[in-house]
Short mmCIF file of C-alpha atoms and ligand atoms in Angstrom, two decimals:
data_model
loop_
_atom_site.label_atom_id
_atom_site.label_comp_id
_atom_site.label_asym_id
_atom_site.label_seq_id
_atom_site.Cartn_x
_atom_site.Cartn_y
_atom_site.Cartn_z
CA MET U 267 -0.86 65.92 -34.26
CA ARG U 268 -5.14 66.70 -33.35
CA LYS U 269 -5.55 67.42 -29.70
CA ILE U 270 -9.10 67.21 -27.92
CA CYS U 271 -9.60 67.97 -24.41
CA VAL U 272 -12.44 66.70 -22.77
CA GLU U 273 -12.96 68.11 -19.47
CA GLU U 274 -12.16 71.96 -19.77
CA HIS U 275 -14.07 74.11 -17.15
CA TRP U 276 -15.75 77.60 -17.15
CA GLY U 277 -17.10 80.11 -15.36
CA SER U 278 -19.73 82.83 -14.61
CA PRO U 279 -20.89 84.79 -11.89
CA GLU U 280 -23.36 82.71 -11.24
CA MET U 281 -21.67 79.38 -11.21
CA GLU U 282 -20.23 81.27 -8.55
CA GLU U 283 -23.60 81.87 -6.90
CA ILE U 284 -24.68 78.37 -7.19
CA ARG U 285 -21.41 77.37 -5.43
CA ALA U 286 -21.18 79.93 -2.52
CA GLN U 287 -25.38 79.30 -2.41
CA TRP U 288 -24.30 75.13 -2.09
CA ARG U 289 -21.61 75.80 0.70
CA ALA U 290 -23.99 77.97 2.64
CA ARG U 291 -26.79 75.47 2.45
CA THR U 292 -24.80 71.80 3.03
CA GLY U 293 -21.87 73.96 5.14
CA PHE U 294 -19.61 71.89 3.81
CA PRO U 295 -16.18 72.84 5.15
CA VAL U 296 -13.94 74.57 2.84
CA SER U 297 -10.70 72.26 1.97
CA MET U 298 -9.45 73.75 -1.07
CA ASP U 299 -6.70 76.52 -0.78
CA PRO U 300 -8.02 80.12 -3.16
CA LYS U 301 -4.27 80.94 -2.61
CA ALA U 302 -3.16 77.82 -4.76
CA LEU U 303 -4.75 79.21 -7.46
CA PRO U 304 -4.71 82.71 -7.61
CA LEU U 305 -5.25 82.58 -11.31
CA LEU U 306 -8.18 80.55 -10.56
CA ALA U 307 -11.34 83.30 -12.11
CA PRO U 308 -9.63 84.99 -14.70
CA ARG U 309 -8.42 81.34 -16.43
CA LEU U 310 -12.07 80.12 -16.13
CA LYS U 311 -13.72 83.12 -17.37
CA ASP U 312 -11.33 84.96 -20.40
CA PHE U 313 -11.09 83.30 -23.09
CA GLU U 314 -9.30 85.19 -26.05
CA GLN U 315 -6.75 86.72 -23.35
CA THR U 316 -5.45 83.29 -21.31
CA ARG U 317 -7.86 80.75 -22.51
CA LEU U 318 -7.23 80.34 -26.42
CA PRO U 319 -3.41 81.27 -25.89
CA LEU U 320 -3.09 78.82 -23.41
CA MET U 321 -4.35 76.47 -25.94
CA ASP U 322 -2.56 77.89 -28.69
CA GLU U 323 0.63 77.73 -26.57
CA ALA U 324 -0.02 73.79 -26.25
CA GLY U 325 -1.14 72.98 -29.18
CA VAL U 326 -4.68 71.83 -28.31
CA THR U 327 -7.08 71.91 -30.96
CA MET U 328 -10.06 72.14 -29.03
CA GLN U 329 -11.47 71.94 -25.41
CA VAL U 330 -15.09 70.64 -24.82
CA LEU U 331 -16.28 72.96 -22.21
CA SER U 332 -18.92 71.72 -18.77
CA THR U 333 -19.42 73.91 -15.74
CA SER U 334 -17.23 74.57 -13.14
CA SER U 335 -18.24 72.76 -9.53
CA PRO U 336 -20.58 71.93 -8.26
CA GLY U 337 -22.83 72.59 -11.26
CA VAL U 338 -26.06 72.45 -11.60
CA GLN U 339 -26.37 68.90 -9.13
CA GLY U 340 -25.08 71.80 -6.15
CA LEU U 341 -28.82 73.21 -5.76
CA ALA U 342 -31.68 72.92 -3.47
CA ASP U 343 -34.37 72.11 -5.87
CA ALA U 344 -35.89 71.79 -9.74
CA ALA U 345 -37.72 74.86 -10.05
CA THR U 346 -34.00 76.50 -9.62
CA ALA U 347 -32.28 73.91 -11.15
CA VAL U 348 -34.15 73.82 -14.13
CA PRO U 349 -34.16 77.31 -15.21
CA THR U 350 -30.18 77.52 -14.84
CA ALA U 351 -29.46 74.37 -16.37
CA ARG U 352 -31.09 76.39 -19.59
CA ARG U 353 -29.43 79.76 -18.71
CA ILE U 354 -26.12 78.09 -18.50
CA ASN U 355 -26.19 75.68 -21.30
CA GLU U 356 -27.53 78.53 -23.68
CA ALA U 357 -24.59 80.90 -22.57
CA GLN U 358 -22.20 77.47 -23.47
CA ALA U 359 -23.54 77.78 -27.13
CA GLU U 360 -22.38 80.95 -27.35
CA ILE U 361 -18.99 80.62 -26.92
CA ILE U 362 -19.05 77.13 -28.88
CA ARG U 363 -20.71 79.42 -31.88
CA LYS U 364 -17.94 82.81 -31.30
CA TYR U 365 -14.99 80.48 -31.81
CA PRO U 366 -15.71 78.26 -35.10
CA GLY U 367 -13.26 74.43 -34.37
CA ARG U 368 -11.97 75.54 -30.97
CA PHE U 369 -14.86 74.16 -28.50
CA ALA U 370 -17.96 72.24 -28.09
CA GLY U 371 -19.47 71.37 -24.87
CA PHE U 372 -21.43 69.19 -22.84
CA ALA U 373 -24.88 70.21 -21.04
CA ALA U 374 -25.50 70.87 -17.55
CA LEU U 375 -28.47 68.73 -16.78
CA PRO U 376 -31.19 69.39 -13.91
CA THR U 377 -31.37 66.55 -12.35
CA GLN U 378 -33.22 67.65 -9.23
CA ASP U 379 -36.32 66.36 -12.42
CA PRO U 380 -34.49 63.84 -14.61
CA LYS U 381 -37.66 64.27 -16.61
CA ALA U 382 -36.80 67.87 -17.17
CA ALA U 383 -32.80 66.64 -17.29
CA VAL U 384 -34.15 63.73 -19.96
CA ASP U 385 -35.64 67.12 -22.48
CA GLU U 386 -32.78 69.35 -21.86
CA LEU U 387 -30.03 66.43 -22.80
CA GLU U 388 -32.29 65.59 -25.83
CA ARG U 389 -32.80 69.97 -26.76
CA THR U 390 -28.82 70.77 -25.90
CA VAL U 391 -27.94 67.58 -28.51
CA THR U 392 -30.46 67.96 -31.23
CA GLN U 393 -30.56 72.09 -31.10
CA LEU U 394 -27.02 73.39 -29.77
CA GLY U 395 -25.02 70.26 -31.07
CA PHE U 396 -23.66 69.16 -27.62
CA LYS U 397 -21.76 66.15 -27.46
CA GLY U 398 -23.26 64.93 -24.28
CA ALA U 399 -23.71 65.74 -20.71
CA MET U 400 -21.88 66.33 -17.15
CA ILE U 401 -23.39 65.71 -14.28
CA LEU U 402 -21.44 66.47 -11.36
CA GLY U 403 -21.58 63.43 -8.61
CA HIS U 404 -24.63 63.04 -7.04
CA THR U 405 -27.64 65.34 -6.59
CA ASN U 406 -28.41 66.38 -3.28
CA GLY U 407 -27.75 62.75 -1.55
CA GLU U 408 -29.06 60.77 -4.72
CA TYR U 409 -27.12 59.13 -7.00
CA LEU U 410 -27.36 57.66 -10.97
CA ASP U 411 -27.95 54.13 -10.18
CA LEU U 412 -31.65 54.95 -8.55
CA LYS U 413 -33.64 54.17 -11.08
CA LYS U 414 -35.71 57.39 -11.64
CA PHE U 415 -32.40 58.40 -13.11
CA TRP U 416 -32.33 55.94 -15.64
CA VAL U 417 -34.73 58.18 -18.26
CA ILE U 418 -31.53 60.04 -18.23
CA TRP U 419 -28.70 56.51 -19.57
CA GLU U 420 -31.88 55.52 -21.67
CA CYS U 421 -31.80 59.01 -23.87
CA ALA U 422 -28.03 59.23 -23.68
CA GLU U 423 -28.14 55.69 -24.90
CA ALA U 424 -31.14 56.69 -27.60
CA LEU U 425 -29.36 60.19 -28.58
CA GLY U 426 -25.40 58.42 -28.68
CA VAL U 427 -23.82 60.54 -26.34
CA PRO U 428 -21.60 60.01 -23.07
CA ILE U 429 -22.18 60.74 -19.80
CA TYR U 430 -19.45 62.46 -18.40
CA LEU U 431 -19.40 62.24 -14.32
CA HIS U 432 -17.38 64.44 -12.68
CA PRO U 433 -16.35 65.05 -9.23
CA ALA U 434 -18.53 66.09 -6.29
CA GLU U 435 -18.03 66.77 -2.58
CA PRO U 436 -19.00 63.59 -0.25
CA LEU U 437 -21.95 64.57 1.77
CA VAL U 438 -21.45 66.22 5.03
CA ASP U 439 -22.84 62.95 7.09
CA GLN U 440 -19.93 60.83 5.08
CA ILE U 441 -17.01 62.76 5.41
CA LYS U 442 -15.65 61.00 9.37
CA ILE U 443 -12.90 59.20 8.04
CA TYR U 444 -11.15 62.89 7.09
CA ASP U 445 -12.67 63.97 10.96
CA GLY U 446 -8.94 65.70 11.51
CA ARG U 447 -7.70 65.16 8.57
CA PRO U 448 -9.23 67.55 5.87
CA GLU U 449 -6.29 67.60 3.92
CA PHE U 450 -7.17 64.54 1.98
CA MET U 451 -11.13 66.25 1.27
CA GLY U 452 -10.85 67.12 -2.18
CA PRO U 453 -8.41 66.68 -5.25
CA ALA U 454 -5.87 64.20 -3.27
CA TRP U 455 -8.42 61.60 -2.46
CA SER U 456 -12.08 62.03 -1.54
CA TRP U 457 -13.49 63.12 -5.22
CA GLY U 458 -11.82 59.93 -6.49
CA VAL U 459 -13.28 57.54 -3.75
CA GLU U 460 -16.74 59.87 -3.81
CA THR U 461 -16.93 58.97 -8.51
CA GLY U 462 -15.37 56.05 -8.39
CA THR U 463 -17.76 54.19 -5.37
CA HIS U 464 -20.54 56.32 -7.96
CA ALA U 465 -19.70 54.62 -11.05
CA LEU U 466 -19.60 51.35 -9.09
CA ARG U 467 -22.86 51.65 -7.90
CA ILE U 468 -24.23 52.41 -11.75
CA ILE U 469 -22.69 49.04 -13.24
CA SER U 470 -24.16 47.24 -9.93
CA ALA U 471 -27.42 48.45 -10.30
CA GLY U 472 -27.87 46.91 -13.19
CA VAL U 473 -27.96 50.10 -16.01
CA PHE U 474 -25.48 49.27 -18.77
CA ASP U 475 -27.16 45.90 -18.99
CA ALA U 476 -30.06 47.71 -19.38
CA PHE U 477 -28.45 50.24 -21.92
CA PRO U 478 -25.46 47.92 -23.14
CA LYS U 479 -24.14 51.36 -25.92
CA ALA U 480 -24.47 53.41 -22.69
CA THR U 481 -21.30 55.52 -22.07
CA LEU U 482 -19.70 57.06 -18.87
CA ILE U 483 -17.23 58.72 -18.81
CA LEU U 484 -14.86 59.36 -15.60
CA GLY U 485 -12.49 61.48 -15.26
CA HIS U 486 -9.09 61.22 -13.29
CA MET U 487 -7.31 58.02 -14.72
CA GLY U 488 -10.64 56.56 -14.19
CA GLU U 489 -10.83 57.43 -10.35
CA MET U 490 -8.99 54.99 -9.45
CA LEU U 491 -11.02 52.12 -11.23
CA PRO U 492 -8.38 50.46 -13.37
CA TYR U 493 -5.82 49.57 -10.56
CA MET U 494 -8.92 47.48 -9.05
CA THR U 495 -10.84 45.69 -12.17
CA VAL U 496 -9.41 42.14 -10.35
CA ARG U 497 -10.61 43.02 -7.17
CA ILE U 498 -13.53 44.23 -7.52
CA ASP U 499 -14.44 41.32 -9.31
CA GLU U 500 -13.11 39.16 -6.88
CA GLY U 501 -14.69 40.99 -4.18
CA TYR U 502 -18.13 41.04 -5.59
CA GLY U 503 -17.98 37.68 -6.47
CA MET U 504 -17.33 37.02 -2.70
CA THR U 505 -20.53 39.12 -1.10
CA PHE U 506 -23.98 37.95 -0.50
CA HIS U 507 -25.13 41.41 -1.63
CA LYS U 508 -24.15 41.02 -5.61
CA THR U 509 -26.86 41.97 -7.91
CA GLN U 510 -27.71 40.05 -10.87
CA LEU U 511 -25.27 41.00 -13.77
CA LYS U 512 -24.76 39.43 -16.73
CA LYS U 513 -21.11 40.18 -16.92
CA LEU U 514 -18.38 40.85 -14.15
CA PRO U 515 -17.91 44.41 -13.03
CA SER U 516 -14.94 44.67 -14.65
CA ASP U 517 -16.10 43.83 -17.91
CA TYR U 518 -18.52 47.07 -17.90
CA ILE U 519 -15.77 49.30 -16.70
CA LYS U 520 -14.08 48.06 -20.07
CA GLU U 521 -16.65 48.74 -21.89
CA ASN U 522 -19.40 51.01 -21.25
CA ILE U 523 -16.61 53.29 -19.80
CA MET U 524 -14.22 55.47 -21.01
CA ILE U 525 -11.41 57.24 -18.94
CA THR U 526 -10.01 60.93 -19.13
CA THR U 527 -6.32 61.86 -18.53
CA SER U 528 -7.46 65.12 -16.74
CA GLY U 529 -5.39 66.00 -13.65
CA HIS U 530 -2.42 65.81 -12.77
CA TYR U 531 -1.14 61.77 -12.90
CA SER U 532 2.11 60.00 -12.90
CA PRO U 533 3.03 58.39 -16.70
CA GLY U 534 2.93 55.46 -14.39
CA ALA U 535 -0.98 55.65 -14.01
CA VAL U 536 -1.46 55.72 -17.44
CA LEU U 537 0.47 53.49 -18.23
CA CYS U 538 -1.65 50.92 -15.85
CA ALA U 539 -5.05 52.31 -17.92
CA LEU U 540 -2.82 51.37 -21.70
CA ARG U 541 -3.14 47.72 -19.63
CA GLU U 542 -6.31 47.05 -18.21
CA LEU U 543 -8.82 49.54 -20.81
CA GLY U 544 -6.39 49.66 -24.00
CA ALA U 545 -5.28 52.79 -25.65
CA ASP U 546 -9.33 53.02 -27.54
CA ARG U 547 -10.47 53.84 -23.93
CA ILE U 548 -7.94 57.07 -22.77
CA LEU U 549 -9.38 60.60 -24.07
CA PHE U 550 -7.38 62.97 -23.77
CA ALA U 551 -8.38 65.68 -21.26
CA GLY U 552 -6.62 68.42 -18.80
CA ASP U 553 -9.25 69.74 -15.73
CA TYR U 554 -8.19 73.31 -17.38
CA PRO U 555 -8.10 75.44 -15.12
CA TRP U 556 -6.58 73.12 -12.39
CA VAL U 557 -4.68 72.25 -15.24
CA LEU U 558 -3.05 74.06 -18.06
CA PRO U 559 -2.71 72.56 -21.94
CA SER U 560 0.88 72.43 -21.70
CA GLU U 561 1.04 70.60 -18.59
CA ALA U 562 -1.84 67.77 -19.82
CA VAL U 563 0.26 67.37 -23.16
CA ASP U 564 3.09 66.99 -21.11
CA LEU U 565 1.96 63.76 -19.54
CA ILE U 566 1.24 62.14 -22.21
CA GLU U 567 4.48 63.37 -24.09
CA ARG U 568 5.70 61.41 -20.88
CA VAL U 569 3.83 58.39 -21.54
CA PRO U 570 6.30 55.20 -23.81
CA MET U 571 3.45 54.69 -26.17
CA ASN U 572 3.64 54.86 -29.74
CA ASP U 573 1.94 56.76 -32.30
CA ALA U 574 -0.97 54.83 -32.98
CA ASP U 575 -1.91 54.75 -29.55
CA LYS U 576 -1.05 58.79 -28.66
CA GLU U 577 -3.53 59.34 -31.79
CA LYS U 578 -6.19 57.53 -30.51
CA ILE U 579 -6.26 59.23 -27.16
CA TYR U 580 -5.34 62.89 -28.59
CA HIS U 581 -7.85 62.74 -30.88
CA LEU U 582 -9.42 59.73 -32.19
CA ASN U 583 -11.19 58.27 -29.57
CA ALA U 584 -12.94 61.59 -29.08
CA GLU U 585 -14.23 62.10 -32.92
CA ARG U 586 -15.18 58.56 -33.23
CA LEU U 587 -17.36 58.86 -29.25
CA LEU U 588 -18.60 63.03 -29.72
CA ASN U 589 -19.02 62.47 -33.09
CA LEU U 590 -16.48 65.26 -33.84
CA GLN U 591 -15.05 66.21 -37.62
MN1 MN A 286 -12.66 69.19 -13.33
#
């Protein structure tokens, strides 16, 4: 059975530099212990000695590549972000060309300048064969529900490609709740809250009423949204602040969002997503290098489901959504 993983990161000295600059500029308190994953750097950067053998060992046919965090969204201004995104995308295209059939790519976009982001999305999809874009959370505190970013949704819908919304750290002035308990900043909790909330902002702003064929991809089993569908609809229906949506919030979660199995999860979490969204809305992903290809496969194999659903999750949904052969 073909297996296509769709949230698989790669790294370079330039991406490490972006991370160092972002940390210095924002003063974000570092929460991840680098000793927890000592092989991170070679796994991110090396393809022939490390990544491809790990893919082969797990029977993974293809990885859809994207930058490591915080990516281009971690840059302070458009003047830096525009040429940086272009350089990263060109380097990624080179990797894809070098190993035919093994890799595809999501573009890095300079969202600091929405028009330039549109140009780069169009260029990378039409000229480099990229399959969509990955945006790593907010851009200096601005989220993708703002009207200035709607040109990106419009372009993605017109090109027929998805936007993958990847977790990012919250703003430094929004981490009060973690005072004294910083262990829950990061994958344990804050990234899911940040990214799930970001997706709800996009829904509530009416992005998917304006662009009904647009697709947002959320990793990490849907960043907690599949578990919350009924309560979101109920609470949204009771507030003074509800927006003029054509449908219920959960309708957009089920019709405009596709989720992936990236990250470490239990079979029960996958079963929840299967029940709430259905097998047509779930894509296979690891979140390499944090999760190895063999670990990603192991999760799917431990979920009780039929082979037809497994085929959808492992490759059919990705082939359809990303127009992969
Ligand atoms: Mn990731």
